[in-house]
């Protein structure tokens, strides 16, 4: 029997929309999407004061994103275990404030995080932070962190170099079949690493689209 993927819960209030459309607020929902979790455990995961986490929980409860899933009895006050009301949410765009919508859909939040992370990683390893623009062997203009000599391995793949990559190519010339193959390869590569539980956190951006310009 085929298993069906449960439908995402449709958000119907502005508070929930504001929380979910703000990555810095929505991240606090993550522990509760894994299962029933007490406030103290969530606070310890984020390394923040329990009072701060409690405020976040109250906001998510008010927004309908959390519910009390269980209560553990103990001496003194019982401990509530909260759980997300769904493992996925659909947010109507009209409920999202324009500022948050522009920040999210314009990738401003993620772009800023990627840039800060790149600079921090390179400076920590005493590598210069710069952009190199060059024409590669295929005649394409490339924006990257280093000028690559295709006759030798790229410098950033050396073991001592930090695990960072910053590469934009504005003119890949592909047939649609090749573009679909690249799309599939990128997705499968992402899936190969996406569910690992390593010790370091990385930000990743993958993008592919046919350009409107010639």
mmCIF file of C-alpha atoms in Angstrom:
data_model
loop_
_atom_site.group_PDB
_atom_site.id
_atom_site.type_symbol
_atom_site.label_atom_id
_atom_site.label_comp_id
_atom_site.label_asym_id
_atom_site.label_seq_id
_atom_site.Cartn_x
_atom_site.Cartn_y
_atom_site.Cartn_z
ATOM 1 C CA UNK A 1 0.000 0.000 0.000
ATOM 2 C CA UNK A 2 1.429 3.379 -0.989
ATOM 3 C CA UNK A 3 1.979 5.899 1.785
ATOM 4 C CA UNK A 4 0.678 9.397 1.159
ATOM 5 C CA UNK A 5 2.451 12.505 2.340
ATOM 6 C CA UNK A 6 0.274 14.395 4.862
ATOM 7 C CA UNK A 7 -0.963 17.762 3.638
ATOM 8 C CA UNK A 8 0.626 20.845 5.137
ATOM 9 C CA UNK A 9 -1.497 22.688 7.684
ATOM 10 C CA UNK A 10 -2.975 25.926 6.314
ATOM 11 C CA UNK A 11 -2.188 28.909 8.522
ATOM 12 C CA UNK A 12 -5.149 31.258 9.021
ATOM 13 C CA UNK A 13 -3.881 33.980 11.363
ATOM 14 C CA UNK A 14 -1.417 36.849 11.066
ATOM 15 C CA UNK A 15 0.653 35.949 14.140
ATOM 16 C CA UNK A 16 1.412 32.463 12.837
ATOM 17 C CA UNK A 17 2.250 33.911 9.424
ATOM 18 C CA UNK A 18 4.665 36.437 10.977
ATOM 19 C CA UNK A 19 6.445 33.728 12.957
ATOM 20 C CA UNK A 20 6.773 31.286 10.059
ATOM 21 C CA UNK A 21 7.909 33.944 7.585
ATOM 22 C CA UNK A 22 10.721 35.092 9.881
ATOM 23 C CA UNK A 23 13.572 32.525 9.908
ATOM 24 C CA UNK A 24 14.931 33.958 13.169
ATOM 25 C CA UNK A 25 11.567 33.285 14.859
ATOM 26 C CA UNK A 26 10.498 30.130 13.023
ATOM 27 C CA UNK A 27 13.670 28.286 14.041
ATOM 28 C CA UNK A 28 12.329 28.007 17.606
ATOM 29 C CA UNK A 29 9.526 25.763 16.327
ATOM 30 C CA UNK A 30 11.981 23.111 15.135
ATOM 31 C CA UNK A 31 12.475 21.121 18.385
ATOM 32 C CA UNK A 32 8.732 20.782 18.788
ATOM 33 C CA UNK A 33 8.344 19.471 15.232
ATOM 34 C CA UNK A 34 10.417 16.431 16.219
ATOM 35 C CA UNK A 35 8.066 15.461 19.033
ATOM 36 C CA UNK A 36 6.801 16.475 22.497
ATOM 37 C CA UNK A 37 9.436 18.692 24.143
ATOM 38 C CA UNK A 38 9.522 20.638 27.419
ATOM 39 C CA UNK A 39 10.522 24.297 27.406
ATOM 40 C CA UNK A 40 13.719 23.618 29.367
ATOM 41 C CA UNK A 41 14.998 21.099 26.817
ATOM 42 C CA UNK A 42 14.311 23.508 23.939
ATOM 43 C CA UNK A 43 16.068 26.328 25.775
ATOM 44 C CA UNK A 44 19.113 24.144 26.346
ATOM 45 C CA UNK A 45 19.196 23.216 22.656
ATOM 46 C CA UNK A 46 19.349 26.884 21.636
ATOM 47 C CA UNK A 47 21.548 27.844 24.621
ATOM 48 C CA UNK A 48 19.169 30.646 25.629
ATOM 49 C CA UNK A 49 17.555 31.533 28.981
ATOM 50 C CA UNK A 50 14.478 29.476 29.800
ATOM 51 C CA UNK A 51 12.466 32.711 30.183
ATOM 52 C CA UNK A 52 13.273 33.640 26.565
ATOM 53 C CA UNK A 53 12.231 30.203 25.333
ATOM 54 C CA UNK A 54 9.063 30.358 27.406
ATOM 55 C CA UNK A 55 8.124 33.645 25.705
ATOM 56 C CA UNK A 56 8.653 32.022 22.297
ATOM 57 C CA UNK A 57 6.495 29.063 23.309
ATOM 58 C CA UNK A 58 3.679 31.334 24.507
ATOM 59 C CA UNK A 59 3.744 33.193 21.183
ATOM 60 C CA UNK A 60 3.633 29.950 19.194
ATOM 61 C CA UNK A 61 0.805 28.637 21.375
ATOM 62 C CA UNK A 62 -1.161 31.834 20.784
ATOM 63 C CA UNK A 63 -0.533 31.483 17.047
ATOM 64 C CA UNK A 64 -1.803 27.906 16.983
ATOM 65 C CA UNK A 65 1.589 26.493 15.996
ATOM 66 C CA UNK A 66 2.033 24.566 19.259
ATOM 67 C CA UNK A 67 -0.159 22.458 21.504
ATOM 68 C CA UNK A 68 0.326 20.652 24.802
ATOM 69 C CA UNK A 69 1.012 17.029 23.873
ATOM 70 C CA UNK A 70 1.737 15.591 27.324
ATOM 71 C CA UNK A 71 2.153 16.529 30.979
ATOM 72 C CA UNK A 72 4.748 14.887 33.223
ATOM 73 C CA UNK A 73 3.850 14.749 36.896
ATOM 74 C CA UNK A 74 6.580 15.526 39.405
ATOM 75 C CA UNK A 75 6.982 17.010 42.832
ATOM 76 C CA UNK A 76 5.885 20.601 42.488
ATOM 77 C CA UNK A 77 4.568 21.998 39.214
ATOM 78 C CA UNK A 78 3.931 19.429 36.407
ATOM 79 C CA UNK A 79 6.074 19.753 33.273
ATOM 80 C CA UNK A 80 4.256 20.391 30.005
ATOM 81 C CA UNK A 81 5.571 18.877 26.785
ATOM 82 C CA UNK A 82 4.733 20.921 23.711
ATOM 83 C CA UNK A 83 4.467 19.702 20.132
ATOM 84 C CA UNK A 84 3.985 21.464 16.804
ATOM 85 C CA UNK A 85 0.443 21.219 15.490
ATOM 86 C CA UNK A 86 1.835 20.022 12.151
ATOM 87 C CA UNK A 87 5.109 18.943 10.577
ATOM 88 C CA UNK A 88 4.571 21.450 7.747
ATOM 89 C CA UNK A 89 2.624 24.672 7.245
ATOM 90 C CA UNK A 90 1.188 26.578 4.283
ATOM 91 C CA UNK A 91 1.226 30.354 4.721
ATOM 92 C CA UNK A 92 -0.965 32.585 2.487
ATOM 93 C CA UNK A 93 1.122 35.463 1.188
ATOM 94 C CA UNK A 94 -1.538 38.028 2.098
ATOM 95 C CA UNK A 95 -0.996 37.253 5.793
ATOM 96 C CA UNK A 96 2.741 37.984 5.665
ATOM 97 C CA UNK A 97 3.866 41.589 6.343
ATOM 98 C CA UNK A 98 5.499 43.121 3.274
ATOM 99 C CA UNK A 99 8.835 43.612 5.049
ATOM 100 C CA UNK A 100 9.080 39.951 5.984
ATOM 101 C CA UNK A 101 7.879 38.819 2.575
ATOM 102 C CA UNK A 102 10.518 40.877 0.780
ATOM 103 C CA UNK A 103 13.189 39.651 3.169
ATOM 104 C CA UNK A 104 12.220 36.011 2.662
ATOM 105 C CA UNK A 105 11.440 35.874 -1.044
ATOM 106 C CA UNK A 106 14.282 38.235 -1.888
ATOM 107 C CA UNK A 107 16.663 35.926 -0.042
ATOM 108 C CA UNK A 108 18.070 38.887 1.899
ATOM 109 C CA UNK A 109 18.218 36.899 5.144
ATOM 110 C CA UNK A 110 19.938 33.869 3.632
ATOM 111 C CA UNK A 111 22.245 35.943 1.437
ATOM 112 C CA UNK A 112 23.449 37.928 4.427
ATOM 113 C CA UNK A 113 23.983 34.758 6.467
ATOM 114 C CA UNK A 114 25.954 33.112 3.646
ATOM 115 C CA UNK A 115 28.161 36.181 3.181
ATOM 116 C CA UNK A 116 28.876 36.500 6.914
ATOM 117 C CA UNK A 117 29.664 32.787 7.151
ATOM 118 C CA UNK A 118 32.012 32.897 4.164
ATOM 119 C CA UNK A 119 33.936 35.858 5.564
ATOM 120 C CA UNK A 120 34.172 34.324 9.027
ATOM 121 C CA UNK A 121 35.401 30.957 7.729
ATOM 122 C CA UNK A 122 38.023 32.477 5.440
ATOM 123 C CA UNK A 123 39.323 34.933 8.024
ATOM 124 C CA UNK A 124 39.511 32.232 10.686
ATOM 125 C CA UNK A 125 41.831 30.256 8.417
ATOM 126 C CA UNK A 126 43.821 33.360 7.389
ATOM 127 C CA UNK A 127 42.539 33.312 3.812
ATOM 128 C CA UNK A 128 41.768 36.578 2.086
ATOM 129 C CA UNK A 129 38.154 37.468 1.454
ATOM 130 C CA UNK A 130 37.734 38.618 -2.129
ATOM 131 C CA UNK A 131 35.803 38.062 -5.339
ATOM 132 C CA UNK A 132 37.575 37.040 -8.525
ATOM 133 C CA UNK A 133 35.868 37.629 -11.874
ATOM 134 C CA UNK A 134 37.324 35.786 -14.840
ATOM 135 C CA UNK A 135 36.570 34.157 -18.186
ATOM 136 C CA UNK A 136 36.957 30.400 -18.047
ATOM 137 C CA UNK A 137 38.074 27.959 -20.745
ATOM 138 C CA UNK A 138 34.495 27.662 -22.059
ATOM 139 C CA UNK A 139 34.292 31.420 -22.615
ATOM 140 C CA UNK A 140 31.931 31.962 -19.664
ATOM 141 C CA UNK A 141 32.250 34.775 -17.163
ATOM 142 C CA UNK A 142 32.644 33.359 -13.646
ATOM 143 C CA UNK A 143 32.369 35.028 -10.217
ATOM 144 C CA UNK A 144 34.194 33.116 -7.515
ATOM 145 C CA UNK A 145 36.566 33.197 -4.571
ATOM 146 C CA UNK A 146 39.643 32.127 -6.522
ATOM 147 C CA UNK A 147 41.023 32.117 -10.040
ATOM 148 C CA UNK A 148 41.008 28.450 -10.986
ATOM 149 C CA UNK A 149 43.602 26.821 -13.188
ATOM 150 C CA UNK A 150 41.767 23.932 -14.844
ATOM 151 C CA UNK A 151 45.036 22.040 -15.322
ATOM 152 C CA UNK A 152 45.371 21.583 -11.540
ATOM 153 C CA UNK A 153 42.965 20.880 -8.656
ATOM 154 C CA UNK A 154 41.145 24.008 -7.388
ATOM 155 C CA UNK A 155 42.840 25.650 -4.403
ATOM 156 C CA UNK A 156 39.701 25.580 -2.281
ATOM 157 C CA UNK A 157 39.596 21.757 -2.457
ATOM 158 C CA UNK A 158 42.890 21.471 -0.584
ATOM 159 C CA UNK A 159 42.391 19.687 2.778
ATOM 160 C CA UNK A 160 43.609 22.693 4.791
ATOM 161 C CA UNK A 161 41.183 25.102 3.105
ATOM 162 C CA UNK A 162 37.864 25.694 4.930
ATOM 163 C CA UNK A 163 34.811 23.875 3.546
ATOM 164 C CA UNK A 164 33.347 26.874 1.702
ATOM 165 C CA UNK A 165 32.255 27.468 -1.878
ATOM 166 C CA UNK A 166 31.132 30.718 -3.477
ATOM 167 C CA UNK A 167 30.528 30.370 -7.196
ATOM 168 C CA UNK A 168 28.153 32.158 -9.561
ATOM 169 C CA UNK A 169 28.035 31.371 -13.277
ATOM 170 C CA UNK A 170 25.733 33.560 -15.301
ATOM 171 C CA UNK A 171 25.988 31.810 -18.644
ATOM 172 C CA UNK A 172 25.834 28.011 -18.605
ATOM 173 C CA UNK A 173 24.932 26.908 -22.137
ATOM 174 C CA UNK A 174 22.771 23.788 -21.799
ATOM 175 C CA UNK A 175 20.097 21.940 -23.707
ATOM 176 C CA UNK A 176 16.951 21.439 -21.654
ATOM 177 C CA UNK A 177 17.767 17.752 -21.215
ATOM 178 C CA UNK A 178 21.164 18.669 -19.766
ATOM 179 C CA UNK A 179 19.586 21.302 -17.534
ATOM 180 C CA UNK A 180 17.102 18.733 -16.196
ATOM 181 C CA UNK A 181 19.945 16.273 -15.627
ATOM 182 C CA UNK A 182 21.880 18.938 -13.700
ATOM 183 C CA UNK A 183 18.761 19.788 -11.688
ATOM 184 C CA UNK A 184 18.341 16.113 -10.772
ATOM 185 C CA UNK A 185 22.048 15.676 -9.953
ATOM 186 C CA UNK A 186 22.081 18.728 -7.684
ATOM 187 C CA UNK A 187 18.981 17.537 -5.859
ATOM 188 C CA UNK A 188 20.336 14.010 -5.399
ATOM 189 C CA UNK A 189 23.659 15.407 -4.177
ATOM 190 C CA UNK A 190 21.838 17.602 -1.676
ATOM 191 C CA UNK A 191 19.732 14.680 -0.458
ATOM 192 C CA UNK A 192 22.883 12.586 0.016
ATOM 193 C CA UNK A 193 24.133 14.991 2.699
ATOM 194 C CA UNK A 194 20.969 16.696 3.959
ATOM 195 C CA UNK A 195 20.037 14.163 6.627
ATOM 196 C CA UNK A 196 23.431 13.645 8.258
ATOM 197 C CA UNK A 197 23.981 14.642 11.870
ATOM 198 C CA UNK A 198 27.428 16.248 11.927
ATOM 199 C CA UNK A 199 29.065 18.521 14.469
ATOM 200 C CA UNK A 200 29.230 21.714 12.363
ATOM 201 C CA UNK A 201 26.349 23.741 10.910
ATOM 202 C CA UNK A 202 26.566 24.986 7.302
ATOM 203 C CA UNK A 203 24.460 27.312 5.182
ATOM 204 C CA UNK A 204 23.904 26.151 1.591
ATOM 205 C CA UNK A 205 22.362 27.791 -1.451
ATOM 206 C CA UNK A 206 21.601 25.949 -4.689
ATOM 207 C CA UNK A 207 20.022 27.792 -7.600
ATOM 208 C CA UNK A 208 19.384 27.016 -11.256
ATOM 209 C CA UNK A 209 17.128 28.803 -13.747
ATOM 210 C CA UNK A 210 17.041 29.669 -17.461
ATOM 211 C CA UNK A 211 18.056 33.311 -17.827
ATOM 212 C CA UNK A 212 15.840 35.864 -19.577
ATOM 213 C CA UNK A 213 18.860 37.733 -20.924
ATOM 214 C CA UNK A 214 20.744 36.615 -24.022
#
